[in-house]
mmCIF file of N, CA and C in Angstrom:
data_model
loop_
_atom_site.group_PDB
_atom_site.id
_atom_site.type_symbol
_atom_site.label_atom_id
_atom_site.label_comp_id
_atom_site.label_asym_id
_atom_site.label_seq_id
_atom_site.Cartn_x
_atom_site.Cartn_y
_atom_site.Cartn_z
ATOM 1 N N UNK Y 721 0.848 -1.190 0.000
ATOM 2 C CA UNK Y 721 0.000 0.000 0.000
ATOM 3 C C UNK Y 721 0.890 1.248 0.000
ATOM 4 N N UNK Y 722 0.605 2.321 -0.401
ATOM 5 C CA UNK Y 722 1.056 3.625 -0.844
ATOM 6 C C UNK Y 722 1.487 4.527 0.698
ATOM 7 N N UNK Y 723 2.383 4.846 0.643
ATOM 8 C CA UNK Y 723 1.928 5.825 2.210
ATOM 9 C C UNK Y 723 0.837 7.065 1.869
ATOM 10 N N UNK Y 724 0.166 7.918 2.487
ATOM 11 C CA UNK Y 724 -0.454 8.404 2.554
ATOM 12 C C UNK Y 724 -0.051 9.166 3.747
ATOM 13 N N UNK Y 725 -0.548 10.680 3.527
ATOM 14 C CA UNK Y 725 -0.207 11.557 4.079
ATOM 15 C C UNK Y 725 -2.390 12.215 4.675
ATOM 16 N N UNK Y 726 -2.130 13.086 5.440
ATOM 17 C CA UNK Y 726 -3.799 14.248 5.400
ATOM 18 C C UNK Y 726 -3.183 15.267 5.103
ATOM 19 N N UNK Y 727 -4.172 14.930 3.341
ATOM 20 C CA UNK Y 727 -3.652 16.413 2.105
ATOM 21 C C UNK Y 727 -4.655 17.292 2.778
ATOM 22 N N UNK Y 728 -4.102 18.805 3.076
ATOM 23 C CA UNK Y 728 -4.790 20.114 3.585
ATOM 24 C C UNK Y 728 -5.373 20.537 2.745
ATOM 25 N N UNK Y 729 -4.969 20.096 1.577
ATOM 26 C CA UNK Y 729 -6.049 20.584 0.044
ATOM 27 C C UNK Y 729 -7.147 20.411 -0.105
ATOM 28 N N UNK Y 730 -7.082 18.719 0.170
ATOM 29 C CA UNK Y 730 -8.493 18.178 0.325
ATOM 30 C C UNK Y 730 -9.020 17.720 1.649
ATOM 31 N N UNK Y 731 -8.635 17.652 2.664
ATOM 32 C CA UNK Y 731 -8.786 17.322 3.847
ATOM 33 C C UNK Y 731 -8.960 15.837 4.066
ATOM 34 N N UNK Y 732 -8.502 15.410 4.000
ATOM 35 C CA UNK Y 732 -8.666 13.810 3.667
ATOM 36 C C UNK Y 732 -7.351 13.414 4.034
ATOM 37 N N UNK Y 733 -7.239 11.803 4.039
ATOM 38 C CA UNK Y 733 -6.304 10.773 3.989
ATOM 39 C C UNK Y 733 -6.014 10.608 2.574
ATOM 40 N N UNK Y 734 -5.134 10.711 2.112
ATOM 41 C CA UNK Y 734 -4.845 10.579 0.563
ATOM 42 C C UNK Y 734 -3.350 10.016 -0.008
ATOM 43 N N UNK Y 735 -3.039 9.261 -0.991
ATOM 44 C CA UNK Y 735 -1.803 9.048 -1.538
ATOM 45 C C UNK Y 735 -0.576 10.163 -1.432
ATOM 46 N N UNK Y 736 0.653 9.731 -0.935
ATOM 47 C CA UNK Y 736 1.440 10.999 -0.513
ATOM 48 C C UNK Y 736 2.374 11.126 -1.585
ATOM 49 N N UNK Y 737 2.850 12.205 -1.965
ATOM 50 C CA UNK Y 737 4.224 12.214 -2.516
ATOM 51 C C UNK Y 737 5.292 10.941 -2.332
ATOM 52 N N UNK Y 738 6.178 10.737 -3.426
ATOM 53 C CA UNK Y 738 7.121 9.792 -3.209
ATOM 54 C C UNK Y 738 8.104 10.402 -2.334
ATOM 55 N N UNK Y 739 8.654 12.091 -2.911
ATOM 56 C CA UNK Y 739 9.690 12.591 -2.238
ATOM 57 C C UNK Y 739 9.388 13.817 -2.520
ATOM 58 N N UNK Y 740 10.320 14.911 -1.570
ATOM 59 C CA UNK Y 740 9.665 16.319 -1.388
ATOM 60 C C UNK Y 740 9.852 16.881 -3.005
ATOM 61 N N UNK Y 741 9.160 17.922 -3.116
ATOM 62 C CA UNK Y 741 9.263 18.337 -4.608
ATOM 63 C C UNK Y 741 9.870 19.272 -4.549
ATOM 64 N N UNK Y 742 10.085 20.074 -3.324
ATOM 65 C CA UNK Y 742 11.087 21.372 -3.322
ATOM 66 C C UNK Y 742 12.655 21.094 -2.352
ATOM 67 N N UNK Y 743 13.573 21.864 -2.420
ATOM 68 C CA UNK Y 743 14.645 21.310 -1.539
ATOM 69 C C UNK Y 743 13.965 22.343 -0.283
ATOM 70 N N UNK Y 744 14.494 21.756 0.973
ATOM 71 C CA UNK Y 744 14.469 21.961 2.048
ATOM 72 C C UNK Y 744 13.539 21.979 2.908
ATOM 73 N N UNK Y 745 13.201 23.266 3.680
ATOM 74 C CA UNK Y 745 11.994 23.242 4.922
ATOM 75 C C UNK Y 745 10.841 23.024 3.869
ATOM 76 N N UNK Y 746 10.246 23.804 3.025
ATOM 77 C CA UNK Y 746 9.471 23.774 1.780
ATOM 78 C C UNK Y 746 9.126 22.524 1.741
ATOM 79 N N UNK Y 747 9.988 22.051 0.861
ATOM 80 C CA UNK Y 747 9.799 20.710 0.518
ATOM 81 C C UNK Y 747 9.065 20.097 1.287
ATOM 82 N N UNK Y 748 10.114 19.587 2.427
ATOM 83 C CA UNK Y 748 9.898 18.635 3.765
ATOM 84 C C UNK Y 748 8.369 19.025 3.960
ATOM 85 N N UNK Y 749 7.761 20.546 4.128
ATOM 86 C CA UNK Y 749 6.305 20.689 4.589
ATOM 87 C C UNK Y 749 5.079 19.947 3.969
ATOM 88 N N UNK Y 750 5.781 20.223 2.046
ATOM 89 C CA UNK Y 750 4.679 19.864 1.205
ATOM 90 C C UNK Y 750 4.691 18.138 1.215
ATOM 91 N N UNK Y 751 5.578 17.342 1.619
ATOM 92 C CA UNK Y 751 5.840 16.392 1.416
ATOM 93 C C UNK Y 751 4.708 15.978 2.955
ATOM 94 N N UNK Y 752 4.893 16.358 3.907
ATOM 95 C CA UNK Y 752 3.973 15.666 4.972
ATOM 96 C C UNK Y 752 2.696 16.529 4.883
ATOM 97 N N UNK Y 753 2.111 17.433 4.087
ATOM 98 C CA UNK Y 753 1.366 17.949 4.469
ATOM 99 C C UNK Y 753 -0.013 17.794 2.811
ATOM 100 N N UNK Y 754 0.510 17.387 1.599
ATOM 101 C CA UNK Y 754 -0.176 17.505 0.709
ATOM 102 C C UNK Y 754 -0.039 16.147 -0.216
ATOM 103 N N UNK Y 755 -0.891 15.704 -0.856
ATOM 104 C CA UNK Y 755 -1.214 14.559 -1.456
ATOM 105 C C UNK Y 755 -0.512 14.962 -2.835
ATOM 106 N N UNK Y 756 -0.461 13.900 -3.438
ATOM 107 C CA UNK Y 756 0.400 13.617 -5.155
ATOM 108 C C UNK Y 756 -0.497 14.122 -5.848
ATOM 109 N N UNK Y 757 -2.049 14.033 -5.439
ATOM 110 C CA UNK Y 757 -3.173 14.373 -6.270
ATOM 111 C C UNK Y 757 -3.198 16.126 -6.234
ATOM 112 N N UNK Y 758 -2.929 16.430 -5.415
ATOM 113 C CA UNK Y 758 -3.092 18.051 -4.917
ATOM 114 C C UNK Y 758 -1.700 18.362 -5.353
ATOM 115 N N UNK Y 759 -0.627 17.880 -5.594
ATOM 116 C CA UNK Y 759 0.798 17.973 -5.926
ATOM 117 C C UNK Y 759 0.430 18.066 -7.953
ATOM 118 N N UNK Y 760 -0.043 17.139 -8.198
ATOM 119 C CA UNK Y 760 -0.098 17.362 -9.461
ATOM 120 C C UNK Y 760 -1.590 18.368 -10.108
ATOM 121 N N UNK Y 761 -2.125 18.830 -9.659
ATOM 122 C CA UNK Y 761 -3.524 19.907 -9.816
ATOM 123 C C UNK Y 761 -2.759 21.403 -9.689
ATOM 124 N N UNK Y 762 -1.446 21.298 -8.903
ATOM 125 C CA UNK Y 762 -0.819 22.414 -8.694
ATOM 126 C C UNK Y 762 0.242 22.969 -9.561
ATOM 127 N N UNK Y 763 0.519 21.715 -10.148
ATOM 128 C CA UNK Y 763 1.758 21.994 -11.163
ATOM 129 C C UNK Y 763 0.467 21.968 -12.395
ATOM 130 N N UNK Y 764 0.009 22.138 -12.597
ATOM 131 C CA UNK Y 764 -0.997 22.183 -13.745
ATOM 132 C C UNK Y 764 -1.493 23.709 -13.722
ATOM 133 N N UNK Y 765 -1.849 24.126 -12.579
ATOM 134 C CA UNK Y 765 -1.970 25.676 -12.430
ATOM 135 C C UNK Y 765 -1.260 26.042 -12.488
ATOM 136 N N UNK Y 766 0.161 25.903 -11.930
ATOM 137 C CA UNK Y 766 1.366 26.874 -11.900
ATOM 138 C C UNK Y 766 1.711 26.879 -13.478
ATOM 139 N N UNK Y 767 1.853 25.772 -14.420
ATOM 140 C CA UNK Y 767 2.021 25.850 -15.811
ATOM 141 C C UNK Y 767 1.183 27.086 -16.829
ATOM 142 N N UNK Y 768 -0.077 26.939 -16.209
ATOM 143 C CA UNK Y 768 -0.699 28.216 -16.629
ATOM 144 C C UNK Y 768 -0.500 29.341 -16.244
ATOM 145 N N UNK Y 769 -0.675 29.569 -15.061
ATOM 146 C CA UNK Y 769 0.380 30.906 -14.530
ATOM 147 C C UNK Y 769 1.177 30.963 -14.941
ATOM 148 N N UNK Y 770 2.376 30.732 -14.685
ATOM 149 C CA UNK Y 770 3.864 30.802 -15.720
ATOM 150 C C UNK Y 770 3.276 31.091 -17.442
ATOM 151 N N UNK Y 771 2.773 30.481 -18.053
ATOM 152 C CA UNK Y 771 2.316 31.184 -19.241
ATOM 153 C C UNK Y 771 1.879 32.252 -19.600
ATOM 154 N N UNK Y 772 0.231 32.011 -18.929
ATOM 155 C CA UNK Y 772 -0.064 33.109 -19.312
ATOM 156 C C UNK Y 772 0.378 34.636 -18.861
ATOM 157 N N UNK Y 773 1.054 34.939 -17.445
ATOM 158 C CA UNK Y 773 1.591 36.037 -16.929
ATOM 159 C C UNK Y 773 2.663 36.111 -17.533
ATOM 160 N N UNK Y 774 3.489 35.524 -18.419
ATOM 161 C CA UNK Y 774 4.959 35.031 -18.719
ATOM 162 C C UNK Y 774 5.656 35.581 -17.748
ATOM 163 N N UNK Y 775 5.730 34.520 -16.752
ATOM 164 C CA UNK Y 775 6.736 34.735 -15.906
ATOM 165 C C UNK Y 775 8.258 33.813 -15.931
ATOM 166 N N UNK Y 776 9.357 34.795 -15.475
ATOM 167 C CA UNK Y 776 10.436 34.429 -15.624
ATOM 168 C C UNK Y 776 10.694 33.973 -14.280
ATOM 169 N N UNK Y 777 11.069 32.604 -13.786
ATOM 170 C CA UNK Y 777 11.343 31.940 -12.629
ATOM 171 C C UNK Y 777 12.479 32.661 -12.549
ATOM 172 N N UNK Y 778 13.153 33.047 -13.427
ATOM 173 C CA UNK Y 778 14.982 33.297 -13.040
ATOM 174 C C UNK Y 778 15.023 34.797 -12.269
ATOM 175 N N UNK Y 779 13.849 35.211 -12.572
ATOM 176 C CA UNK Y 779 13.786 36.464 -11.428
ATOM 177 C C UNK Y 779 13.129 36.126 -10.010
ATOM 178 N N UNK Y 780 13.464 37.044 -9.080
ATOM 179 C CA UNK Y 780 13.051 36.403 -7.725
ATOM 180 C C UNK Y 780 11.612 36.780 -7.339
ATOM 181 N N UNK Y 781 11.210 38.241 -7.942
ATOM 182 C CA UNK Y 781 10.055 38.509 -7.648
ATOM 183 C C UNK Y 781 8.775 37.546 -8.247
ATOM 184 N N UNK Y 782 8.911 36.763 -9.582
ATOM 185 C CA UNK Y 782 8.083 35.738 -10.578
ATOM 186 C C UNK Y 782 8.185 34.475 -9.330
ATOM 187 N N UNK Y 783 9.119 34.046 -8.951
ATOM 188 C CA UNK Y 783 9.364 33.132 -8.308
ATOM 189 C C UNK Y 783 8.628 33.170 -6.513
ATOM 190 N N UNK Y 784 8.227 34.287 -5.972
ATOM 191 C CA UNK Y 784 8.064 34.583 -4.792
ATOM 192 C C UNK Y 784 6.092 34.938 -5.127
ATOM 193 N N UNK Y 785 6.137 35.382 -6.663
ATOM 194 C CA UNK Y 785 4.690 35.040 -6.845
ATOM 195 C C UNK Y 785 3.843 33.942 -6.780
ATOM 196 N N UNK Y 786 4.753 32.626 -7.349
ATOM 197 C CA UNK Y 786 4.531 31.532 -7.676
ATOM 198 C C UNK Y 786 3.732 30.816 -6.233
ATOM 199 N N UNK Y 787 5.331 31.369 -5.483
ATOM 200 C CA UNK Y 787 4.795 30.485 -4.150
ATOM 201 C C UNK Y 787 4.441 31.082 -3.331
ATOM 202 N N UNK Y 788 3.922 32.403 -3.165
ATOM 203 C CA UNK Y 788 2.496 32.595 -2.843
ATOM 204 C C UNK Y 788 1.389 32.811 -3.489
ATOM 205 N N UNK Y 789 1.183 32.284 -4.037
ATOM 206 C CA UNK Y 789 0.220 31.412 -5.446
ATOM 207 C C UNK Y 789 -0.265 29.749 -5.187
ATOM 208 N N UNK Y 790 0.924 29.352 -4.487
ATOM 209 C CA UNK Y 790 0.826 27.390 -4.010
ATOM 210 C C UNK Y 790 0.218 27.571 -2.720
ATOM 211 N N UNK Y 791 0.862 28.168 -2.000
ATOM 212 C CA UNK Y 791 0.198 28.209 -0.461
ATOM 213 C C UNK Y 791 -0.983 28.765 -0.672
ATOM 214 N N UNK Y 792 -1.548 29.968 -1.329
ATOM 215 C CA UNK Y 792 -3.102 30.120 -0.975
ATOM 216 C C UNK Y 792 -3.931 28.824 -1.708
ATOM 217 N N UNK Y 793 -3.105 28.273 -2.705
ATOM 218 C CA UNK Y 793 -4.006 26.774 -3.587
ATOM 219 C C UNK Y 793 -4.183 25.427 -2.892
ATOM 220 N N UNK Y 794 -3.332 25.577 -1.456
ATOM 221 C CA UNK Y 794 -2.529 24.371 -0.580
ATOM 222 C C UNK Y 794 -3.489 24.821 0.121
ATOM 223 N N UNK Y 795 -3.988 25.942 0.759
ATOM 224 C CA UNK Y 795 -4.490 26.443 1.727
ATOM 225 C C UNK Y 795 -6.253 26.525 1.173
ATOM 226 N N UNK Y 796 -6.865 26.388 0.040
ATOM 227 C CA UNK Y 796 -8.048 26.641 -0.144
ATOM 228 C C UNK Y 796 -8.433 27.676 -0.400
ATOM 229 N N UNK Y 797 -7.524 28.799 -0.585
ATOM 230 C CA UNK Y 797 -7.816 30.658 -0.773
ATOM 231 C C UNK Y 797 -8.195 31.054 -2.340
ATOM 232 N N UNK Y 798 -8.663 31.413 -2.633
ATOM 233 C CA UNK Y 798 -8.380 32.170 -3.882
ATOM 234 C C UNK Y 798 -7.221 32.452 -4.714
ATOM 235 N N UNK Y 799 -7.056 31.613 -5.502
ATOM 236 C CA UNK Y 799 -5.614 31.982 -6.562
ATOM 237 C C UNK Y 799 -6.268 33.424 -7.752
ATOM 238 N N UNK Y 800 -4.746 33.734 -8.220
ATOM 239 C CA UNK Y 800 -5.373 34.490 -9.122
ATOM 240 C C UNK Y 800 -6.141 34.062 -10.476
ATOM 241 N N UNK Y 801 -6.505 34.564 -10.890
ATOM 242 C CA UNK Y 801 -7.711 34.458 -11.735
ATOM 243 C C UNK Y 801 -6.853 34.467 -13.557
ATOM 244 N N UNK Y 802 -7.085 33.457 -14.172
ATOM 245 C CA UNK Y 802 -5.892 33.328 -15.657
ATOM 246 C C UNK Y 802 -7.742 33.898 -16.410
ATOM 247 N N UNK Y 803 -6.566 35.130 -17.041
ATOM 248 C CA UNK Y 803 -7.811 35.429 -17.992
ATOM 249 C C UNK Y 803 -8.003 34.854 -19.026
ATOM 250 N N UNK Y 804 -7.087 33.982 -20.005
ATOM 251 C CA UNK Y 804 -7.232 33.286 -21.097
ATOM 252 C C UNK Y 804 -8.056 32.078 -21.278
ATOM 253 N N UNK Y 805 -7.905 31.528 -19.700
ATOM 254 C CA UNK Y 805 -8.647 30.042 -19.096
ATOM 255 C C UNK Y 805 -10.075 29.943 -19.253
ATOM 256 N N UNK Y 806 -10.455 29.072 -19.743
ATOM 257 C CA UNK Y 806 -12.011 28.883 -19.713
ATOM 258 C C UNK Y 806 -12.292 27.505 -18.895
ATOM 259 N N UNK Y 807 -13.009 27.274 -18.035
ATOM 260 C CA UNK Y 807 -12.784 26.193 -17.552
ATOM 261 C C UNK Y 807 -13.808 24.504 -18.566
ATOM 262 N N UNK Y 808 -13.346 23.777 -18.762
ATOM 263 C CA UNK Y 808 -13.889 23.140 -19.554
ATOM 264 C C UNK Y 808 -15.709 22.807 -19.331
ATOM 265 N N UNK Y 809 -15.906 22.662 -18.179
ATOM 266 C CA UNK Y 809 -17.177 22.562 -17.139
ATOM 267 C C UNK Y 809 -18.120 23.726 -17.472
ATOM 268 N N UNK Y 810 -17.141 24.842 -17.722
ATOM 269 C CA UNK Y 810 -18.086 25.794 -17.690
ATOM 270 C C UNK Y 810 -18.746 26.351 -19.792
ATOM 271 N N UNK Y 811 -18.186 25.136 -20.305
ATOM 272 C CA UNK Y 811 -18.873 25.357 -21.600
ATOM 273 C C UNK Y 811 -19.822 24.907 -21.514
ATOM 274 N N UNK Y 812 -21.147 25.197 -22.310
ATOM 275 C CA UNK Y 812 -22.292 24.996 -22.230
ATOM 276 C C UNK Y 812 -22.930 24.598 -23.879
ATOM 277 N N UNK Y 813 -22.968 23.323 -24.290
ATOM 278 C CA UNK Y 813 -23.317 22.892 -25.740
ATOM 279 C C UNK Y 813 -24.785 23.986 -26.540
ATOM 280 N N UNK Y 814 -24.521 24.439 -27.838
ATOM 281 C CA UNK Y 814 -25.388 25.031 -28.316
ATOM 282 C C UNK Y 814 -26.165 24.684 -28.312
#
């Protein structure tokens, strides 16, 4: 069986990360504190962010957006809003 961590994302008992995804305290947090499922929903947003804002990770301020961007998505808050995004759910057949 899988270890499992209680993802704060979803509040639940859930499949955990294999290994931390960030180096250090970071890491170590997301690793006991968030599920693979909530780990990969996040890198799927952050891909769009990074696009559509074109942000440059290699600057520190893009990078300090990012991750306070994960923690309010880790946390259940309001992320910012991608204006290009349509959510697929929300099309409605003619």
């Amino acid at each position: 069986m899988a270890n499992t961590v209680f993802c704060k994302k979803f509040q639940k008992e859930m499949e955990a990360l294999d290994r931390a995804p960030l180096p250090g305290a970071k890491g170590q947090e997301i690793l006991q504190n968030v599920s693979k499922q909530a780990w990969q929903e996040w890198q799927q947003l952050q891909t769009m962010m990074i696009n559509e804002k074109q942000l440059n990770l290699m600057q520190p301020e893009s990078r300090k957006y990012v991750m306070e961007q994960m923690d309010k998505f880790f946390n259940n808050e309001a992320t910012d809003k991608l204006s290009g995004y349509v959510d697929p759910d929300d099309i409605k057949e003619l």
